[in-house]
Amino acid sequence: ILAKARTGSGKTAAFGLPIVQRLKRGSGPGTRALVIVPTRELALQVSGEIASFREGERPSVAAVYGGASYGEQFRRLGRGADIVVGTPGRLIDHIERGSLSLSALEWLVLDEADEMLDMGFIEDIEKILSASSPDKRVLLFSATMPREILRIAERHLGEYRSLVDESIEVEQGLTDQIWLEVHERDKLEA
């Protein structure tokens, strides 16, 4: 599936709920779903949201991203994570170190694909797609559809269906936005 939908339209639930529903029926060996996101903040957000869809501890979810301890990520992956949410660079590190195998992968989701393109992750995404099971289902979610995204879809999705969210964005008039300036080392905790 190639889906174009604006940020905040419920994309995580659109892919997370069906994956959790299917994987809770029984766990096979290895990682069965992989969600690739552009930033560590999004990796934490998406993994937390997917975990909130579960009833109990299954399927297990692990977030892997740069700037965090390898040790803890090795432990999570070593225990057998059914769903892994991660950033391209750290996912490649784990694949190359042998701590993440994608041979049993059933689902691969590219979330915020246009942002990953803007951040220069296309080669990393191609590498991850090539290292994964050929029998997987691929879901690509993006707010925009640049030509490079369509090329990836043509190369890796095979026959696919395009879905476009054409709903009108609702203005959030009662929302106040603020920001805090923090040191880089304190960013994640803040």
C-alpha positions as CSV (number, residue, x, y, z in Angstrom):
1,I,0.0,0.0,0.0
2,L,1.2,3.5,-0.8
3,A,-0.7,6.0,1.3
4,K,-0.6,9.7,1.2
5,A,-2.0,11.3,4.3
6,R,-1.2,14.5,6.2
7,T,0.6,14.5,9.6
8,G,-1.8,13.9,12.5
9,S,-4.4,11.9,10.4
10,G,-4.0,8.6,12.3
11,K,-1.5,6.8,10.2
12,T,0.1,5.0,13.1
13,A,-3.3,3.5,14.1
14,A,-3.9,2.7,10.4
15,F,-0.9,0.4,10.3
16,G,-0.3,-0.4,13.9
17,L,-3.8,-1.8,14.8
18,P,-3.8,-4.4,12.0
19,I,-0.3,-5.5,12.7
20,V,-0.9,-5.9,16.4
21,Q,-4.2,-7.8,15.7
22,R,-2.5,-10.2,13.3
23,L,0.7,-10.8,15.4
24,K,-1.1,-11.4,18.7
25,R,-2.7,-14.6,17.3
26,G,0.7,-16.3,17.5
27,S,4.3,-15.4,17.6
28,G,6.7,-17.0,15.1
29,P,10.4,-16.8,15.7
30,G,12.1,-13.5,14.9
31,T,11.0,-10.0,14.1
32,R,7.8,-10.1,12.2
33,A,7.1,-6.4,11.7
34,L,9.5,-3.5,11.1
35,V,8.5,0.2,11.2
36,I,11.1,2.6,9.8
37,V,10.9,6.2,11.0
38,P,13.1,9.3,10.4
39,T,13.9,10.4,14.0
40,R,14.4,8.9,17.4
41,E,11.6,11.0,18.8
42,L,9.2,9.4,16.3
43,A,10.6,6.0,17.0
44,L,9.7,6.4,20.7
45,Q,6.3,7.9,19.9
46,V,5.3,5.2,17.4
47,S,6.6,2.3,19.5
48,G,4.7,3.7,22.5
49,E,1.5,4.0,20.5
50,I,1.8,0.5,19.0
51,A,2.4,-0.9,22.5
52,S,-0.8,0.9,23.7
53,F,-2.8,-1.1,21.1
54,R,-1.9,-4.4,22.8
55,E,-3.8,-6.4,25.4
56,G,-1.0,-7.8,27.6
57,E,2.6,-8.2,26.6
58,R,2.2,-9.6,23.1
59,P,3.2,-8.8,20.5
60,S,6.5,-7.4,22.0
61,V,7.7,-4.0,20.7
62,A,11.2,-2.6,20.7
63,A,12.5,0.8,19.7
64,V,16.0,1.2,18.2
65,Y,17.5,4.5,17.4
66,G,20.8,6.4,17.5
67,G,22.0,8.3,20.5
68,A,20.9,5.5,22.9
69,S,22.8,2.6,24.5
70,Y,23.5,-0.4,22.3
71,G,23.4,-2.6,25.4
72,E,19.7,-2.0,26.2
73,Q,18.8,-2.4,22.5
74,F,20.8,-5.7,22.3
75,R,18.8,-7.0,25.3
76,R,15.4,-6.0,23.8
77,L,16.2,-7.5,20.5
78,G,17.8,-10.6,22.1
79,R,14.6,-11.3,24.0
80,G,12.8,-11.5,20.7
81,A,10.9,-8.4,19.6
82,D,7.9,-9.1,17.4
83,I,7.7,-5.5,16.2
84,V,10.8,-3.3,15.8
85,V,10.4,0.5,15.3
86,G,13.7,2.3,14.4
87,T,15.7,4.8,12.5
88,P,17.4,3.8,9.3
89,G,21.0,4.2,10.6
90,R,20.6,2.2,13.8
91,L,18.5,-0.5,12.0
92,I,21.4,-1.0,9.6
93,D,23.9,-1.2,12.5
94,H,21.8,-4.0,14.1
95,I,21.4,-5.9,10.8
96,E,25.2,-5.7,10.2
97,R,26.0,-6.8,13.8
98,G,23.6,-9.7,13.5
99,S,21.4,-8.5,16.4
100,L,18.4,-8.0,14.0
101,S,17.3,-10.5,11.4
102,L,14.6,-9.6,8.9
103,S,14.3,-13.1,7.4
104,A,10.9,-13.8,9.1
105,L,9.6,-10.3,8.3
106,E,5.9,-10.2,7.4
107,W,5.3,-6.4,7.5
108,L,7.6,-3.5,6.7
109,V,6.3,0.1,7.2
110,L,8.0,3.2,5.9
111,D,6.5,6.0,8.0
112,E,7.0,9.6,7.0
113,A,8.8,8.5,3.8
114,D,9.0,12.0,2.5
115,E,10.9,13.2,5.6
116,M,13.3,10.3,5.3
117,L,13.9,11.3,1.7
118,D,14.6,14.9,2.8
119,M,17.0,13.7,5.5
120,G,19.0,11.7,2.9
121,F,18.0,8.2,4.1
122,I,17.0,6.7,0.7
123,E,20.2,4.5,0.4
124,D,19.7,3.2,3.9
125,I,16.1,2.4,3.2
126,E,17.0,0.6,0.0
127,K,19.6,-1.4,2.0
128,I,17.0,-2.4,4.7
129,L,14.5,-3.4,2.0
130,S,17.0,-5.6,0.3
131,A,18.0,-7.3,3.6
132,S,14.4,-8.2,4.4
133,S,12.2,-11.2,3.5
134,P,10.9,-10.9,-0.1
135,D,7.5,-12.2,1.1
136,K,6.7,-9.2,3.4
137,R,3.9,-6.8,3.0
138,V,5.1,-3.2,2.5
139,L,3.2,-0.1,3.6
140,L,4.6,3.3,2.6
141,F,3.1,6.3,4.4
142,S,3.9,9.9,3.4
143,A,2.4,13.4,3.6
144,T,3.7,14.1,0.0
145,M,4.6,11.9,-2.9
146,P,7.9,13.1,-4.5
147,R,9.1,11.2,-7.6
148,E,11.8,9.4,-5.5
149,I,9.1,7.9,-3.2
150,L,7.2,6.6,-6.3
151,R,10.5,5.0,-7.6
152,I,10.9,3.1,-4.3
153,A,7.3,2.0,-4.5
154,E,7.8,0.7,-8.1
155,R,11.0,-1.1,-7.2
156,H,10.0,-2.7,-3.9
157,L,6.2,-2.8,-3.6
158,G,5.4,-4.8,-6.7
159,E,1.8,-4.5,-7.4
160,Y,0.4,-1.9,-5.0
161,R,-2.7,0.1,-4.2
162,S,-2.5,3.9,-3.7
163,L,-4.7,5.5,-1.0
164,V,-5.0,9.3,-0.7
165,D,-6.5,11.0,2.4
166,E,-8.5,13.8,0.8
167,S,-10.2,15.0,4.0
168,I,-10.0,18.7,4.8
169,E,-7.7,19.5,7.7
170,V,-9.6,20.7,10.7
171,E,-8.2,23.9,12.2
172,Q,-7.3,23.5,15.8
173,G,-8.2,27.0,17.1
174,L,-7.9,26.2,20.8
175,T,-4.4,24.8,20.6
176,D,-1.5,26.8,22.1
177,Q,2.0,25.8,20.9
178,I,5.1,26.4,22.9
179,W,8.8,25.5,22.6
180,L,11.6,25.1,25.1
181,E,15.2,25.7,24.3
182,V,17.4,22.9,25.8
183,H,20.9,21.6,25.4
184,E,21.2,18.8,22.8
185,R,22.2,16.3,25.6
186,D,18.9,17.1,27.4
187,K,16.7,17.0,24.4
188,L,15.2,13.5,24.7
189,E,14.5,13.8,28.5
190,A,13.0,17.3,28.1
